Every structure is written in C-alpha cells, then in structure tokens.
PDB file of C-alpha atoms and ligand atoms in Angstrom:
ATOM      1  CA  UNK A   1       0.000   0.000   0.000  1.00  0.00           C
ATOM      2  CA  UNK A   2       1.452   3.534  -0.478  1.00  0.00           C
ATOM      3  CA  UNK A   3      -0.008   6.178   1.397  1.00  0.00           C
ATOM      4  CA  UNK A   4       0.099   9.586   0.545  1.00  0.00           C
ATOM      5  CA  UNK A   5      -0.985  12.179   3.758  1.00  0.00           C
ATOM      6  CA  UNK A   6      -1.393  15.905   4.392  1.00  0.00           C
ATOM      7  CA  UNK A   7      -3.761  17.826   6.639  1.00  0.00           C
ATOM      8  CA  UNK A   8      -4.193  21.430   6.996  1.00  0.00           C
ATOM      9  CA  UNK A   9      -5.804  23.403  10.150  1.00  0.00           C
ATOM     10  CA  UNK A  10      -9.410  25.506   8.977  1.00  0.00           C
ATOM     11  CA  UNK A  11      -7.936  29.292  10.495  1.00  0.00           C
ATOM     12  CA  UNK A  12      -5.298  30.618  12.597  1.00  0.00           C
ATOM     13  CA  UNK A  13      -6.002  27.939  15.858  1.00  0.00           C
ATOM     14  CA  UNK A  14      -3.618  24.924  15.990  1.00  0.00           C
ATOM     15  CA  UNK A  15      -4.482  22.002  13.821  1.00  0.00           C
ATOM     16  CA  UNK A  16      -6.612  19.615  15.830  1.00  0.00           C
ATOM     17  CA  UNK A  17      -6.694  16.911  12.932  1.00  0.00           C
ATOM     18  CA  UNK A  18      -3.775  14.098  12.883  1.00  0.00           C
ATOM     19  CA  UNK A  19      -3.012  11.544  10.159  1.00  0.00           C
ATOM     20  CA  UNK A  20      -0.177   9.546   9.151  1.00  0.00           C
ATOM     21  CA  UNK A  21       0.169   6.387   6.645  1.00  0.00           C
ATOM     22  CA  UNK A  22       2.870   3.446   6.797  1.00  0.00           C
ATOM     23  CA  UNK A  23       3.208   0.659   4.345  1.00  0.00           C
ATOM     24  CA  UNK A  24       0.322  -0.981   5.861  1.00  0.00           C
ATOM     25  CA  UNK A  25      -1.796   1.728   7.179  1.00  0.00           C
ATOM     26  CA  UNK A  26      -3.466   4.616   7.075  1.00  0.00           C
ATOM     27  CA  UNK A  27      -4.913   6.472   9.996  1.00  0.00           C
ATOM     28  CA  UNK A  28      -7.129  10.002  10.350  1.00  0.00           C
ATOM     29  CA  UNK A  29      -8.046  11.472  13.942  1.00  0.00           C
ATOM     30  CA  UNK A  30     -10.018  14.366  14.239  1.00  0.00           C
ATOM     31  CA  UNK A  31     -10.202  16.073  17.631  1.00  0.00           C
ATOM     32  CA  UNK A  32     -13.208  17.470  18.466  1.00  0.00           C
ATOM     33  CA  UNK A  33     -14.051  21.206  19.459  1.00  0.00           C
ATOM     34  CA  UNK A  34     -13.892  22.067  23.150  1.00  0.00           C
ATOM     35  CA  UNK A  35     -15.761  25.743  21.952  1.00  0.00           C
ATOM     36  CA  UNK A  36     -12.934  27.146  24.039  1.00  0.00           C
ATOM     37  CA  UNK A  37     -15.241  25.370  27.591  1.00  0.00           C
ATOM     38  CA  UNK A  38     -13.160  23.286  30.686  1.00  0.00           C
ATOM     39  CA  UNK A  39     -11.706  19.926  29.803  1.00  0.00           C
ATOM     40  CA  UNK A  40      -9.976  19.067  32.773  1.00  0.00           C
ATOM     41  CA  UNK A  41      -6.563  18.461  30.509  1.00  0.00           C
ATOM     42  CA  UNK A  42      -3.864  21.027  30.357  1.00  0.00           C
ATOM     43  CA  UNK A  43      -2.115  19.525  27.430  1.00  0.00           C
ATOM     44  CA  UNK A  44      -5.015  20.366  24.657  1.00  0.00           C
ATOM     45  CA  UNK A  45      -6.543  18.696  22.314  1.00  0.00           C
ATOM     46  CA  UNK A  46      -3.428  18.860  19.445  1.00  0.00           C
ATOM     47  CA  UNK A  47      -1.530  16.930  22.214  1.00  0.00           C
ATOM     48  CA  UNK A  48      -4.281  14.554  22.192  1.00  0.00           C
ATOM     49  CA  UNK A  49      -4.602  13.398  18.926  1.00  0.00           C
ATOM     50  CA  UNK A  50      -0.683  13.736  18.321  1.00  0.00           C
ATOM     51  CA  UNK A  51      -0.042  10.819  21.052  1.00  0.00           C
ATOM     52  CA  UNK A  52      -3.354   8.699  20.532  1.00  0.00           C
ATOM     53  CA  UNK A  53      -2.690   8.608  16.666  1.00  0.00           C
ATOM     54  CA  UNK A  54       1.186   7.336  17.747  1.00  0.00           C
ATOM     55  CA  UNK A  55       0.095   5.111  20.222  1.00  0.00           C
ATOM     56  CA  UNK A  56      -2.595   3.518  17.595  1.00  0.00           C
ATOM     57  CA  UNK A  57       0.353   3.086  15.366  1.00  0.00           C
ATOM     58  CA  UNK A  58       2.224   1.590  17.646  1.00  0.00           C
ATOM     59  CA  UNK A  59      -0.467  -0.630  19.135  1.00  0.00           C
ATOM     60  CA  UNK A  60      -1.059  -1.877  15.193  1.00  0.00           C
ATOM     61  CA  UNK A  61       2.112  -2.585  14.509  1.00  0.00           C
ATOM     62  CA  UNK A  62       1.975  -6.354  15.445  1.00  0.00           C
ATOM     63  CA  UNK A  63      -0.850  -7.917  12.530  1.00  0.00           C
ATOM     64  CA  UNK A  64      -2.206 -10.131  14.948  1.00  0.00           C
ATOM     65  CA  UNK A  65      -3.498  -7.233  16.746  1.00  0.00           C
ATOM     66  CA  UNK A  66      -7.349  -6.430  16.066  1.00  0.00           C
ATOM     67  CA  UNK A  67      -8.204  -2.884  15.078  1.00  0.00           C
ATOM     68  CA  UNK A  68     -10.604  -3.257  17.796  1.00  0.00           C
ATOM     69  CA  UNK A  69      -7.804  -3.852  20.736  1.00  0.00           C
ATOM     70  CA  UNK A  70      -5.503  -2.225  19.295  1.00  0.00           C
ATOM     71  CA  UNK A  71      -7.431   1.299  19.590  1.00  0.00           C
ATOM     72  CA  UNK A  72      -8.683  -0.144  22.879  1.00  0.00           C
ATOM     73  CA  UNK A  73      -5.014  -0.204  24.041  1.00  0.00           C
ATOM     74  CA  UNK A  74      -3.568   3.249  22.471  1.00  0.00           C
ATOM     75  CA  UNK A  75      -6.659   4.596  24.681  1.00  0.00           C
ATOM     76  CA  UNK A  76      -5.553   3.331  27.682  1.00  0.00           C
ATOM     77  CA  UNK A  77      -1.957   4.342  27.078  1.00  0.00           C
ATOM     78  CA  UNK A  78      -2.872   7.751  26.591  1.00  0.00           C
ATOM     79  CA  UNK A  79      -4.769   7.927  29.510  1.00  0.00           C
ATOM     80  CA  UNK A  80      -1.516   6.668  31.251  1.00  0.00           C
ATOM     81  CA  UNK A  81       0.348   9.768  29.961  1.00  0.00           C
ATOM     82  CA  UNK A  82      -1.568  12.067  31.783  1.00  0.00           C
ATOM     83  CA  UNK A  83      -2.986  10.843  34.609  1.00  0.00           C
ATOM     84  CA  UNK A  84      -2.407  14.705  36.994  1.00  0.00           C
ATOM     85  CA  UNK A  85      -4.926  15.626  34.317  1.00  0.00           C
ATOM     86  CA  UNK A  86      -8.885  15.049  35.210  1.00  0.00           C
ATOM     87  CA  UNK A  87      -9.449  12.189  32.904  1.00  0.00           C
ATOM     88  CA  UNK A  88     -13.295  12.295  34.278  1.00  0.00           C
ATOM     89  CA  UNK A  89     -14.084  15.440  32.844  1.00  0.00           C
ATOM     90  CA  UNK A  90     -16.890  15.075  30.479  1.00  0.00           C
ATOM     91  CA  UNK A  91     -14.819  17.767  28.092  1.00  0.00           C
ATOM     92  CA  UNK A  92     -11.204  15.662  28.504  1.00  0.00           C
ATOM     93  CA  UNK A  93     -10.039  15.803  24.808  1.00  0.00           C
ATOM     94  CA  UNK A  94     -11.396  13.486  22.299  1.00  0.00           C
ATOM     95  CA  UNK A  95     -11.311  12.472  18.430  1.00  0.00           C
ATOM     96  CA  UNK A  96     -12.902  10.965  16.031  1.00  0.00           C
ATOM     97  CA  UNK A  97     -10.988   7.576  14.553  1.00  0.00           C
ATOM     98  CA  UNK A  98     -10.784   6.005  11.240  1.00  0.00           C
ATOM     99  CA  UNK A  99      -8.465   3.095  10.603  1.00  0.00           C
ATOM    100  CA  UNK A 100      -7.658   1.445   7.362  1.00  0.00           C
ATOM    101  CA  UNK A 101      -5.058  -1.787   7.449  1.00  0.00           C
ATOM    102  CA  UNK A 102      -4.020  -4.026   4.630  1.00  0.00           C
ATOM    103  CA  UNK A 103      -3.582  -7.842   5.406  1.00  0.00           C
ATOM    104  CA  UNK A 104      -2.939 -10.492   2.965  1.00  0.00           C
ATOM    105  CA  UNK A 105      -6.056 -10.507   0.937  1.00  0.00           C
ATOM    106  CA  UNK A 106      -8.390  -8.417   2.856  1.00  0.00           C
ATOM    107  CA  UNK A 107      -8.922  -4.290   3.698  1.00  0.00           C
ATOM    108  CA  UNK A 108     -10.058  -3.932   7.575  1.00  0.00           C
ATOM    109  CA  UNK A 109     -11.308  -1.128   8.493  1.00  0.00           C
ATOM    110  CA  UNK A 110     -12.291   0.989  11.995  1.00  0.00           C
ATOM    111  CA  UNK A 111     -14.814   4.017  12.336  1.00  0.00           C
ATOM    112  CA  UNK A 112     -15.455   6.042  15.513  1.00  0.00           C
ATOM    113  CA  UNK A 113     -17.924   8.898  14.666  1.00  0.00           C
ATOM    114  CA  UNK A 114     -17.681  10.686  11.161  1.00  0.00           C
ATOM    115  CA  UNK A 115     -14.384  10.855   9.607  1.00  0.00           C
ATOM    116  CA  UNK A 116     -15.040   8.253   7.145  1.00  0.00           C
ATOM    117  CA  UNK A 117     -13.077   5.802   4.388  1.00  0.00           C
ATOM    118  CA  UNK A 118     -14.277   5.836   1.189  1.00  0.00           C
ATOM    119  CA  UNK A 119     -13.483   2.846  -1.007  1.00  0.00           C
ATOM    120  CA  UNK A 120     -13.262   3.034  -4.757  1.00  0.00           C
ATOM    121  CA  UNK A 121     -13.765  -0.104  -6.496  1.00  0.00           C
ATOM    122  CA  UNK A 122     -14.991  -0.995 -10.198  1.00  0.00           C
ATOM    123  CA  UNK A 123     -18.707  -0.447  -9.483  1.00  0.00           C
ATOM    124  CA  UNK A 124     -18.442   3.101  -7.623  1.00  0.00           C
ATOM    125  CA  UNK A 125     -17.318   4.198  -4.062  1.00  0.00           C
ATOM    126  CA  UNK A 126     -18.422   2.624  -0.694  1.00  0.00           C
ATOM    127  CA  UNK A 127     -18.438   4.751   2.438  1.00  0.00           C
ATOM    128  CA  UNK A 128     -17.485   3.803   5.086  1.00  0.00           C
ATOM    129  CA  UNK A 129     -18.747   6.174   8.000  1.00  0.00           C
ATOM    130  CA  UNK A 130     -20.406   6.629  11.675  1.00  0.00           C
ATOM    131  CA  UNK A 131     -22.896   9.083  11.944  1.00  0.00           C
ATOM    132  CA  UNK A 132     -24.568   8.447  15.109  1.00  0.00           C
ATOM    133  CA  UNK A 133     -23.632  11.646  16.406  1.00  0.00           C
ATOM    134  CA  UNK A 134     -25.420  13.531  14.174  1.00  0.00           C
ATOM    135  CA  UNK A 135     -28.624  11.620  15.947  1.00  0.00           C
ATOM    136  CA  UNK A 136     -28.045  13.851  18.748  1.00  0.00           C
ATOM    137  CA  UNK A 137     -29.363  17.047  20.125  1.00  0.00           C
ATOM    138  CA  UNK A 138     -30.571  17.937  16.510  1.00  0.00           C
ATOM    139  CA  UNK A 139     -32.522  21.134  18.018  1.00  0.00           C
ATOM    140  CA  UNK A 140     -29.289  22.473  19.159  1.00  0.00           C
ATOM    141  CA  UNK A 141     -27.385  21.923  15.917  1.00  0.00           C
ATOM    142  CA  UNK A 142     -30.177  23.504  14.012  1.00  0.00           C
ATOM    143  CA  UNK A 143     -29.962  26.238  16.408  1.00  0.00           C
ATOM    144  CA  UNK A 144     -25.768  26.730  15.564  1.00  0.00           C
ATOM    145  CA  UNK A 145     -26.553  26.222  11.543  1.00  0.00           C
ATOM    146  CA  UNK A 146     -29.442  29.427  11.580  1.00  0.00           C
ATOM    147  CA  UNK A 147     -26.619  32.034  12.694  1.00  0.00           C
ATOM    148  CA  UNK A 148     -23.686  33.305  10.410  1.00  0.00           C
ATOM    149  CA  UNK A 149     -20.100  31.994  11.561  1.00  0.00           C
ATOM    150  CA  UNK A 150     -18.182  34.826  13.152  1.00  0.00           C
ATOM    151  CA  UNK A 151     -21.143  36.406  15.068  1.00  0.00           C
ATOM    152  CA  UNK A 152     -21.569  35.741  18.936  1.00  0.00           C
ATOM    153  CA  UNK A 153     -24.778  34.300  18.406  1.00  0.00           C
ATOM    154  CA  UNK A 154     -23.191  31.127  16.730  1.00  0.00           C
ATOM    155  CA  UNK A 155     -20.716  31.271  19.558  1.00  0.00           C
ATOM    156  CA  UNK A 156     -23.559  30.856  22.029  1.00  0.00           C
ATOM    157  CA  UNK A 157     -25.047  28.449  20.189  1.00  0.00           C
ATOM    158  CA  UNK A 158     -21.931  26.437  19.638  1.00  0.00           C
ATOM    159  CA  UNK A 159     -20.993  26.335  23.488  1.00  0.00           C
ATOM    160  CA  UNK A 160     -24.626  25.355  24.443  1.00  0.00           C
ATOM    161  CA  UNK A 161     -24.427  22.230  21.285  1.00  0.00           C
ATOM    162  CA  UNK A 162     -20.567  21.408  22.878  1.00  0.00           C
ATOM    163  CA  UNK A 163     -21.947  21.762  26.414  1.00  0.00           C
ATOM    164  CA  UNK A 164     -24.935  19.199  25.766  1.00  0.00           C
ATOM    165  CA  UNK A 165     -22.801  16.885  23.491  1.00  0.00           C
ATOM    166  CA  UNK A 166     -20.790  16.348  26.490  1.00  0.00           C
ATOM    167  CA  UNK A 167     -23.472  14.868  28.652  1.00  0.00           C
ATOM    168  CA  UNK A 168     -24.141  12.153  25.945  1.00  0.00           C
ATOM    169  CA  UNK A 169     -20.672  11.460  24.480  1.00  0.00           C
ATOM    170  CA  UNK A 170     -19.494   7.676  25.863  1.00  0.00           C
ATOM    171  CA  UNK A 171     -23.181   7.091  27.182  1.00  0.00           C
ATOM    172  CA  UNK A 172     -25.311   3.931  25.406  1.00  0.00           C
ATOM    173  CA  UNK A 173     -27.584   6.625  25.037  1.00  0.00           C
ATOM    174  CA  UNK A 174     -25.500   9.072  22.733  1.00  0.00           C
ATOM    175  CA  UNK A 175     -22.708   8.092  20.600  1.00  0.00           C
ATOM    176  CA  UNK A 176     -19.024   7.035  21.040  1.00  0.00           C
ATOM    177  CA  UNK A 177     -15.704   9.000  20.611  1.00  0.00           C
ATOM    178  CA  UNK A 178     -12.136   8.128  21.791  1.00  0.00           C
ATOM    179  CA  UNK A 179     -11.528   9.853  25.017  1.00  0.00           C
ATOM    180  CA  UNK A 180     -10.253   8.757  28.206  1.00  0.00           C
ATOM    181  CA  UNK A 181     -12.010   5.475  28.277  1.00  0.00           C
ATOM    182  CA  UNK A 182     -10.963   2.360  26.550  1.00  0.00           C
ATOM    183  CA  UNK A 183     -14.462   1.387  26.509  1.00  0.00           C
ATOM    184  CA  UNK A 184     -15.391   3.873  23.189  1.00  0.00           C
ATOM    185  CA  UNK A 185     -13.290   0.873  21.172  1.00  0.00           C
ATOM    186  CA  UNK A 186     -16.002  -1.597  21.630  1.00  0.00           C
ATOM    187  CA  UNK A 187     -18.559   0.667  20.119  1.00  0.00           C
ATOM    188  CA  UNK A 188     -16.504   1.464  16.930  1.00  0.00           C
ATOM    189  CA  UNK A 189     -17.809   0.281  13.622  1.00  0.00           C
ATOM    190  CA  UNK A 190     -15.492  -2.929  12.104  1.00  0.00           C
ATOM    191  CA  UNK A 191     -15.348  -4.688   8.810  1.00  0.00           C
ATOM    192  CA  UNK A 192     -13.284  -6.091   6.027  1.00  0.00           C
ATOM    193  CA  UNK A 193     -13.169  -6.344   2.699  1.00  0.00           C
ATOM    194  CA  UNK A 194     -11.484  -8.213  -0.127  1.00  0.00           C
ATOM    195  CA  UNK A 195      -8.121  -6.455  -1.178  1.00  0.00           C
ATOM    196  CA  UNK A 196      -8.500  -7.310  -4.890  1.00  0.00           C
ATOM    197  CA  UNK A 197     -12.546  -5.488  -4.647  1.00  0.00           C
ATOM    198  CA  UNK A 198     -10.690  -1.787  -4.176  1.00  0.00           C
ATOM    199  CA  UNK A 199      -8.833   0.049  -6.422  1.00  0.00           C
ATOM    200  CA  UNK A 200      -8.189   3.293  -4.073  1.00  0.00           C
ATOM    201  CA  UNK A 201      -9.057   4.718  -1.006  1.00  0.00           C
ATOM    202  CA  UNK A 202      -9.565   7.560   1.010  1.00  0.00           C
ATOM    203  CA  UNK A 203      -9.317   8.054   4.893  1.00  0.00           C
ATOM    204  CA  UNK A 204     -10.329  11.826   5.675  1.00  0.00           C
ATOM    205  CA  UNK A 205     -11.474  13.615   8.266  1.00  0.00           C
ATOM    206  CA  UNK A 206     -15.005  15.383   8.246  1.00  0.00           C
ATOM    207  CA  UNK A 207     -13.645  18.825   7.143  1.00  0.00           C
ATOM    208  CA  UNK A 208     -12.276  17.334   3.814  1.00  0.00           C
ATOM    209  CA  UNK A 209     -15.158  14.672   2.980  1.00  0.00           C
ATOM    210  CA  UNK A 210     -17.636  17.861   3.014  1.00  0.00           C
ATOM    211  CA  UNK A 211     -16.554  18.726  -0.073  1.00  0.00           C
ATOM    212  CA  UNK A 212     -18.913  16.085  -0.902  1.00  0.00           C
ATOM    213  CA  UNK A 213     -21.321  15.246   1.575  1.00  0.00           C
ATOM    214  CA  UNK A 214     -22.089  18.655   3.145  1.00  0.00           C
ATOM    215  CA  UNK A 215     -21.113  21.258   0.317  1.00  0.00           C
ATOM    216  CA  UNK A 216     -22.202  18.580  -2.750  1.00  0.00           C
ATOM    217  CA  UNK A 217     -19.791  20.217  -4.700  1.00  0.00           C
ATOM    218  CA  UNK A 218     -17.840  16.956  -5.556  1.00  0.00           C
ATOM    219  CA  UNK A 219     -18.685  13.074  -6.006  1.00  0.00           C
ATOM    220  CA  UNK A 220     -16.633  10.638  -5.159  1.00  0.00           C
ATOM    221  CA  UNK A 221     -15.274   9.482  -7.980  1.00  0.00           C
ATOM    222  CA  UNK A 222     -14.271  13.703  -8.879  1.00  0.00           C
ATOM    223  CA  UNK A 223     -12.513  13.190  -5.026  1.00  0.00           C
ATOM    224  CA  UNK A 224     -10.449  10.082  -6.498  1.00  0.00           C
ATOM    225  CA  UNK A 225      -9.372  11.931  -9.906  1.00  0.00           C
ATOM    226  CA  UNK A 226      -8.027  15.156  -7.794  1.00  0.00           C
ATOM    227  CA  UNK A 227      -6.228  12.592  -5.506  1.00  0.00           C
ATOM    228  CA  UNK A 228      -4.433  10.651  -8.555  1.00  0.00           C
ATOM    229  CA  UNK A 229      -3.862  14.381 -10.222  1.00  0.00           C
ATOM    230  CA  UNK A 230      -2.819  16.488  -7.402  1.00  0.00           C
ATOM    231  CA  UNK A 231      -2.777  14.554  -3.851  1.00  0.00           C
ATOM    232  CA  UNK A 232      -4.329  15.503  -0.620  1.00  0.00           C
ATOM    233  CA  UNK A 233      -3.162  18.686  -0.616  1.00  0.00           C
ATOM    234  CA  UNK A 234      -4.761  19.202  -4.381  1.00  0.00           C
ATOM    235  CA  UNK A 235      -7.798  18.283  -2.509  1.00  0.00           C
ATOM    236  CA  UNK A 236      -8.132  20.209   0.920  1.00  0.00           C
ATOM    237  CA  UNK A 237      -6.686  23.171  -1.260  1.00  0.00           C
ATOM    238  CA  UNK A 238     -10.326  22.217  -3.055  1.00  0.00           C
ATOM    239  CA  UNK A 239     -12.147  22.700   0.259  1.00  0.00           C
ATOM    240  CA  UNK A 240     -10.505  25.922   0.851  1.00  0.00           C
ATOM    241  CA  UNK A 241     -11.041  27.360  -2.144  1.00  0.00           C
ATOM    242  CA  UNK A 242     -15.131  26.415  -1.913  1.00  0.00           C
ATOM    243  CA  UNK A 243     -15.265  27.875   1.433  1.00  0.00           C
ATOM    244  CA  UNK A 244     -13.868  31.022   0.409  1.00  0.00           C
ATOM    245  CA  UNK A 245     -16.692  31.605  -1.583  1.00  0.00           C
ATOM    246  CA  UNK A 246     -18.924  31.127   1.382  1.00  0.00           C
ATOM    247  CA  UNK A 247     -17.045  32.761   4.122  1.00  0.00           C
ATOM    248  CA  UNK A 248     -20.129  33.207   6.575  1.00  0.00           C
ATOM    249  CA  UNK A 249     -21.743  30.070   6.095  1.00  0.00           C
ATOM    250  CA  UNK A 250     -24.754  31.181   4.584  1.00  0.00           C
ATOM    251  CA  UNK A 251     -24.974  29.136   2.024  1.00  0.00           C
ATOM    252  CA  UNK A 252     -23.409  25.912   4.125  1.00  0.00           C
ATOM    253  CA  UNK A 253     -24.315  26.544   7.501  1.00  0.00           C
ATOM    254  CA  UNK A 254     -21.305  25.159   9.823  1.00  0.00           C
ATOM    255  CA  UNK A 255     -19.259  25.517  12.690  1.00  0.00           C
ATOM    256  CA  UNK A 256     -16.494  26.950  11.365  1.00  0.00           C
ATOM    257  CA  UNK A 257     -15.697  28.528   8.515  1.00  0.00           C
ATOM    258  CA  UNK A 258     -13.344  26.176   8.001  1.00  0.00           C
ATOM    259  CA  UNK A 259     -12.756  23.423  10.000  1.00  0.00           C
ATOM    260  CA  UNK A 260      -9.318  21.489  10.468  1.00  0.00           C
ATOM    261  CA  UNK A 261      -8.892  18.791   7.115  1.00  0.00           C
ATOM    262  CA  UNK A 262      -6.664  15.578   7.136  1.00  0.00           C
ATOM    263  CA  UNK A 263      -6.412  13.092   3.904  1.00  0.00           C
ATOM    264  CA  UNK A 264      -4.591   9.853   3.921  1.00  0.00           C
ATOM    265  CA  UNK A 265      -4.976   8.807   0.014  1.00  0.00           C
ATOM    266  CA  UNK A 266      -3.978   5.054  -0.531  1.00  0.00           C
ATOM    267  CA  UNK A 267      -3.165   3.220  -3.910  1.00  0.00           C
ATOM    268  CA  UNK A 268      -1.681   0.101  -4.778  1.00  0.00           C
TER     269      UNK A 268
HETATM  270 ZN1   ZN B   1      -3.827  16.161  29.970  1.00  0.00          ZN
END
C-alpha cells in the first residue's frame, strides 16, 4: 500500500486533525471542538490526537493485533500519559478515529464517529462512516446552523451544542468518541473487505469529505481523480477554495468557517 498524507488546520487555531500512513496503514483522527469550555486536561486537544494517533500506530504494529484492541489499548496508554490531568471530565479531549489496514487478501477497516473511508472499487465508491452523532441534540445543531459563523450568536449556540454533546458522548444513550475510556473501542464500527474489490481509497477527516457530503460540490469518484492528479493537498486546497466563496456560512451553515482537514490517500 502507499499512502500519501497531508492535513491542513481551517484558520489561525492549531491544527486539531492528525493523520499519518505506513506501508500498511493509514490512519485520520479528528479532535473534536472544546468551543474554548473546561476539559480538565492542560495539554489540549493537538496533544491529544498527536499521542493517541502514535500510540494507535504503535499498538497496530503487530498484525495479529485487532483494530478493535488495538485502539482499545492506544486509549488506555494515553490515559496513562496524563494521569495529573482530570481524565473524568466530560470535556477531557477526544477524536474521532478512522483506521484502514491491509492484510494479505483483505482491507479492515475501523470508524469512531464521522471521519469516514471511502473505497473506490470498479462499481463506484463505498463509504465507510459513523454518523450516530449527528442523531443527537438535533434542536441544538439547528440552532448553531441558523446564525452566520463569526457572530456571537453562533458562539452561544456552539458552546450550548458542545456543552450538551458532552453529557451524551461515551453514554449507550449518545454516541461514542475516543476519550479517556478504553471502553469507546467496543462501540466502533469494524469490517473487512477483499483487497482485490478496491482500487483506491480515502481516509479523511469530516472537514475534507464535506466537499462532498455537506457542500455537494464533488462526487466521489471527482474526489479520487483530484487525488491521482494532485494529492491531498490538491484536494483540501479544493475545500478551501469552496469555502472562500462562502465565508459566513450562509450558504453551508457550519461551525467553522473552516474546519481542520486531514487526507490519507492510498493506492496500490
Ligand atoms: Zn492532559
């Protein structure tokens, strides 16, 4: 497999996406906001990310390893890098994970919320994705979407959405993230498929696959021609240049302007 990676922050904050690629894997975290509220961690949610998506690496490196256990075990080693830090906190820092490794004969693959992996294959593009977040609270997400990014009413909005997502994130009731428990691994969606079924594929983080499925301004198949053309960066380049055209999110009503993108594009 050869893996080719870039990620970009969305504005002037530090990037909160992570992603990196070996011969046998490619891997995307996306950290989610904290809308600037407590988390009970003082090393931030870049720090985060930056040692889960090592540790994940690390925990994968032996084959025998499931996906499963082996994000169930990067958890718990994070957690054991910072335990002065109040891994209770219903803020502590947490991502999004998406997980594509080749074994002999067979693709398996790992999503934890929405950064999804989109497979290309002869008949069209499979996607690969957990959405059960966006399940929850939709009142208070409509209520972020109807005000214009930049204003203080969004910023309201955005803390009460972030304040309420934090009551249900890691319950049965709401949907799973990686955080500080190792638990979230058990709830992440698994599968496999046959290597010779997939031509390319894409691991990306939510702020480049909305290009497609929030902006509809690309297919699939357009994403995996500006890949082979131009790479990753061809691609979140793409984003940006869409979302200068919208800069208020009037048209695509988000929570950022432009929110932190990571790409891992694999071939064979
Ligand atoms: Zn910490």
């Amino acid at each position: 497999m050869r893996v080719a990676i870039d990620t970009q922050p969305g504005g002037a904050a530090p990037n909160e996406d992570w992603v990196a690629g070996t011969p046998t894997l490619a891997v995307v975290l996306d950290g989610l906001s904290t809308a600037g509220l407590d988390t009970g961690c003082r090393h931030g949610v870049p720090w985060y990310v930056t040692h889960l998506g090592s540790q994940l690496v690390g925990a994968l490196a032996d084959p025998e390893t499931s996906l499963t256990a082996g994000l169930a075990s990067a958890l718990e080693r994070v957690a054991a890098l910072h335990p002065e830090c109040d891994l209770g906190n219903p803020g502590t820092p947490s991502a999004t994970v998406a997980i594509l490794r080749e074994r002999p004969g067979f693709l398996d693959y790992l999503v934890l919320a929405d950064s999804p992996i989109v497979l290309e294959g002869a008949g069209g593009c499979t996607v690969h994705t957990d959405l059960r977040v966006d399940g929850v609270l939709p009142e208070l997400r409509a209520e972020v979407e109807q005000y214009e990014t930049h204003t203080a009413e969004h910023r309201e909005a955005l803390r009460r959405l972030v304040t309420e997502q934090r009551q249900t994130r890691n319950t049965p009731t709401g949907y799973w993230v990686a955080a500080s428990d190792a638990e979230a691994a058990a709830h992440a969606v698994v599968g496999s498929t046959p290597a010779e079924d997939v031509r390319a594929a894409a691991v990306l983080s939510d702020g480049a696959s909305r290009l497609v499925t929030e902006y509809g301004m690309a297919t699939w198949s357009e994403v995996f021609t500006t890949l082979r053309t131009g790479g990753p960066q061809e691609l979140i380049a793409t984003v940006r240049k869409v979302e200068a055209t919208d800069p208020t999110g009037r048209r695509w009503p988000r929570y950022k302007s432009g929110d932190d993108a990571a790409v891992a594009f694999c071939q064979w």
